[in-house]
């Protein structure tokens, strides 16, 4: 696990009207999530460090921009910071300190028609996201 941090994707929920695809480098698994469905088996895995050859990737159709968007997720070095990069010049960096007694932070990602939201399963709260429109 030397190439991975302690932030863990547990579930991806697709709230769009089209398919969402993901690539999970922790298990080297790709998959599709149909519109209105969720995935909590093959998507499970730790987020790789920024230096890892592949990033955790989620691709969806953004209805506002009328184009495919890719979210690249990486751990910024084992310090409980994760980057959610969607292209362009901005990068959404979030901190995910573990709750007391926990050694990892588990997340659910909800992909909507105009962006994404991040929920902490461990802390039972919304931790951020990027919504357009």
mmCIF file of C-alpha atoms in Angstrom:
data_model
loop_
_atom_site.group_PDB
_atom_site.id
_atom_site.type_symbol
_atom_site.label_atom_id
_atom_site.label_comp_id
_atom_site.label_asym_id
_atom_site.label_seq_id
_atom_site.Cartn_x
_atom_site.Cartn_y
_atom_site.Cartn_z
ATOM 1 C CA UNK A 1 0.000 0.000 0.000
ATOM 2 C CA UNK A 2 3.036 2.291 -0.308
ATOM 3 C CA UNK A 3 1.505 4.173 -3.258
ATOM 4 C CA UNK A 4 -1.798 4.911 -1.503
ATOM 5 C CA UNK A 5 -2.918 7.176 1.309
ATOM 6 C CA UNK A 6 -5.603 6.545 3.924
ATOM 7 C CA UNK A 7 -8.541 8.195 2.134
ATOM 8 C CA UNK A 8 -10.944 5.553 0.828
ATOM 9 C CA UNK A 9 -13.728 5.759 -1.778
ATOM 10 C CA UNK A 10 -16.619 3.623 -0.527
ATOM 11 C CA UNK A 11 -19.470 4.472 -2.877
ATOM 12 C CA UNK A 12 -20.276 6.471 -6.010
ATOM 13 C CA UNK A 13 -23.857 7.633 -6.560
ATOM 14 C CA UNK A 14 -24.912 8.646 -10.077
ATOM 15 C CA UNK A 15 -27.624 11.329 -10.028
ATOM 16 C CA UNK A 16 -27.170 12.215 -13.700
ATOM 17 C CA UNK A 17 -29.266 11.247 -16.705
ATOM 18 C CA UNK A 18 -26.364 9.415 -18.314
ATOM 19 C CA UNK A 19 -23.720 6.833 -17.509
ATOM 20 C CA UNK A 20 -20.827 7.623 -15.142
ATOM 21 C CA UNK A 21 -17.563 5.724 -15.589
ATOM 22 C CA UNK A 22 -14.803 5.220 -13.036
ATOM 23 C CA UNK A 23 -11.290 3.849 -12.855
ATOM 24 C CA UNK A 24 -10.140 2.518 -9.482
ATOM 25 C CA UNK A 25 -6.337 2.117 -9.533
ATOM 26 C CA UNK A 26 -6.327 0.396 -6.117
ATOM 27 C CA UNK A 27 -7.956 -2.630 -7.705
ATOM 28 C CA UNK A 28 -7.099 -1.739 -11.330
ATOM 29 C CA UNK A 29 -10.840 -1.875 -12.059
ATOM 30 C CA UNK A 30 -12.925 0.163 -14.501
ATOM 31 C CA UNK A 31 -16.691 0.281 -14.436
ATOM 32 C CA UNK A 32 -19.875 2.033 -15.481
ATOM 33 C CA UNK A 33 -22.695 3.269 -13.279
ATOM 34 C CA UNK A 34 -26.054 3.659 -15.020
ATOM 35 C CA UNK A 35 -28.147 6.811 -14.613
ATOM 36 C CA UNK A 36 -29.826 6.909 -11.200
ATOM 37 C CA UNK A 37 -27.795 3.969 -9.849
ATOM 38 C CA UNK A 38 -24.990 3.629 -7.296
ATOM 39 C CA UNK A 39 -21.851 1.485 -7.062
ATOM 40 C CA UNK A 40 -20.308 0.206 -3.853
ATOM 41 C CA UNK A 41 -18.358 -2.894 -4.889
ATOM 42 C CA UNK A 42 -15.795 -2.333 -7.646
ATOM 43 C CA UNK A 43 -15.346 1.375 -6.859
ATOM 44 C CA UNK A 44 -14.052 0.665 -3.340
ATOM 45 C CA UNK A 45 -10.420 1.531 -2.854
ATOM 46 C CA UNK A 46 -7.807 3.873 -1.444
ATOM 47 C CA UNK A 47 -6.883 7.027 -3.348
ATOM 48 C CA UNK A 48 -3.368 6.898 -4.826
ATOM 49 C CA UNK A 49 -0.654 9.403 -3.971
ATOM 50 C CA UNK A 50 -0.065 12.202 -6.476
ATOM 51 C CA UNK A 51 3.125 10.427 -7.639
ATOM 52 C CA UNK A 52 1.263 7.233 -8.619
ATOM 53 C CA UNK A 53 1.162 6.542 -12.371
ATOM 54 C CA UNK A 54 -2.667 6.450 -12.425
ATOM 55 C CA UNK A 55 -5.218 8.546 -10.559
ATOM 56 C CA UNK A 56 -8.671 7.555 -9.343
ATOM 57 C CA UNK A 57 -10.864 8.829 -12.206
ATOM 58 C CA UNK A 58 -14.560 9.525 -12.623
ATOM 59 C CA UNK A 59 -16.018 10.684 -15.941
ATOM 60 C CA UNK A 60 -19.526 12.083 -16.351
ATOM 61 C CA UNK A 61 -21.524 14.253 -18.751
ATOM 62 C CA UNK A 62 -21.885 17.810 -17.412
ATOM 63 C CA UNK A 63 -25.252 19.109 -18.632
ATOM 64 C CA UNK A 64 -24.404 22.782 -18.060
ATOM 65 C CA UNK A 65 -21.234 22.664 -20.166
ATOM 66 C CA UNK A 66 -22.658 20.008 -22.500
ATOM 67 C CA UNK A 67 -19.434 18.023 -22.396
ATOM 68 C CA UNK A 68 -17.742 15.077 -20.716
ATOM 69 C CA UNK A 69 -15.884 16.008 -17.530
ATOM 70 C CA UNK A 70 -13.218 13.931 -15.843
ATOM 71 C CA UNK A 71 -12.483 14.174 -12.118
ATOM 72 C CA UNK A 72 -8.975 13.014 -11.202
ATOM 73 C CA UNK A 73 -8.611 12.254 -7.495
ATOM 74 C CA UNK A 74 -5.248 11.927 -5.763
ATOM 75 C CA UNK A 75 -3.880 11.925 -2.232
ATOM 76 C CA UNK A 76 -1.418 14.770 -1.717
ATOM 77 C CA UNK A 77 1.135 12.789 0.234
ATOM 78 C CA UNK A 78 -0.426 11.005 3.179
ATOM 79 C CA UNK A 79 -1.301 14.156 5.127
ATOM 80 C CA UNK A 80 -5.091 13.681 4.824
ATOM 81 C CA UNK A 81 -5.338 16.129 1.893
ATOM 82 C CA UNK A 82 -6.967 15.039 -1.363
ATOM 83 C CA UNK A 83 -7.146 16.786 -4.714
ATOM 84 C CA UNK A 84 -10.207 16.698 -6.963
ATOM 85 C CA UNK A 85 -9.054 18.038 -10.335
ATOM 86 C CA UNK A 86 -11.497 18.643 -13.191
ATOM 87 C CA UNK A 87 -9.185 20.285 -15.714
ATOM 88 C CA UNK A 88 -8.402 23.912 -16.296
ATOM 89 C CA UNK A 89 -6.524 25.958 -13.747
ATOM 90 C CA UNK A 90 -8.374 25.152 -10.536
ATOM 91 C CA UNK A 91 -7.971 22.199 -8.212
ATOM 92 C CA UNK A 92 -10.390 21.432 -5.356
ATOM 93 C CA UNK A 93 -8.198 20.472 -2.382
ATOM 94 C CA UNK A 94 -9.940 19.126 0.729
ATOM 95 C CA UNK A 95 -8.698 17.947 4.086
ATOM 96 C CA UNK A 96 -10.043 14.699 5.502
ATOM 97 C CA UNK A 97 -8.606 14.287 8.995
ATOM 98 C CA UNK A 98 -9.754 10.988 10.488
ATOM 99 C CA UNK A 99 -12.284 10.894 13.277
ATOM 100 C CA UNK A 100 -10.878 9.879 16.663
ATOM 101 C CA UNK A 101 -9.712 6.288 16.686
ATOM 102 C CA UNK A 102 -10.020 5.841 12.902
ATOM 103 C CA UNK A 103 -7.085 5.025 10.658
ATOM 104 C CA UNK A 104 -8.798 5.910 7.380
ATOM 105 C CA UNK A 105 -11.414 8.302 6.021
ATOM 106 C CA UNK A 106 -14.245 6.747 3.988
ATOM 107 C CA UNK A 107 -16.026 8.837 1.351
ATOM 108 C CA UNK A 108 -19.135 8.695 -0.806
ATOM 109 C CA UNK A 109 -19.072 10.701 -4.028
ATOM 110 C CA UNK A 110 -22.348 11.873 -5.535
ATOM 111 C CA UNK A 111 -22.101 12.793 -9.203
ATOM 112 C CA UNK A 112 -24.838 15.158 -10.385
ATOM 113 C CA UNK A 113 -25.648 16.646 -13.787
ATOM 114 C CA UNK A 114 -23.572 19.761 -13.027
ATOM 115 C CA UNK A 115 -20.827 18.599 -10.658
ATOM 116 C CA UNK A 116 -20.052 16.440 -7.657
ATOM 117 C CA UNK A 117 -20.393 16.367 -3.872
ATOM 118 C CA UNK A 118 -18.150 14.668 -1.319
ATOM 119 C CA UNK A 119 -19.592 13.086 1.834
ATOM 120 C CA UNK A 120 -17.605 11.717 4.747
ATOM 121 C CA UNK A 121 -19.049 8.388 5.863
ATOM 122 C CA UNK A 122 -16.744 8.415 8.880
ATOM 123 C CA UNK A 123 -17.886 11.850 10.074
ATOM 124 C CA UNK A 124 -21.410 11.669 8.600
ATOM 125 C CA UNK A 125 -21.221 15.089 6.915
ATOM 126 C CA UNK A 126 -20.766 16.852 3.587
ATOM 127 C CA UNK A 127 -17.098 17.712 3.023
ATOM 128 C CA UNK A 128 -17.321 19.735 -0.181
ATOM 129 C CA UNK A 129 -17.786 19.464 -3.881
ATOM 130 C CA UNK A 130 -17.964 21.462 -7.044
ATOM 131 C CA UNK A 131 -21.378 22.284 -8.469
ATOM 132 C CA UNK A 132 -21.959 24.492 -11.514
ATOM 133 C CA UNK A 133 -25.089 26.327 -12.514
#
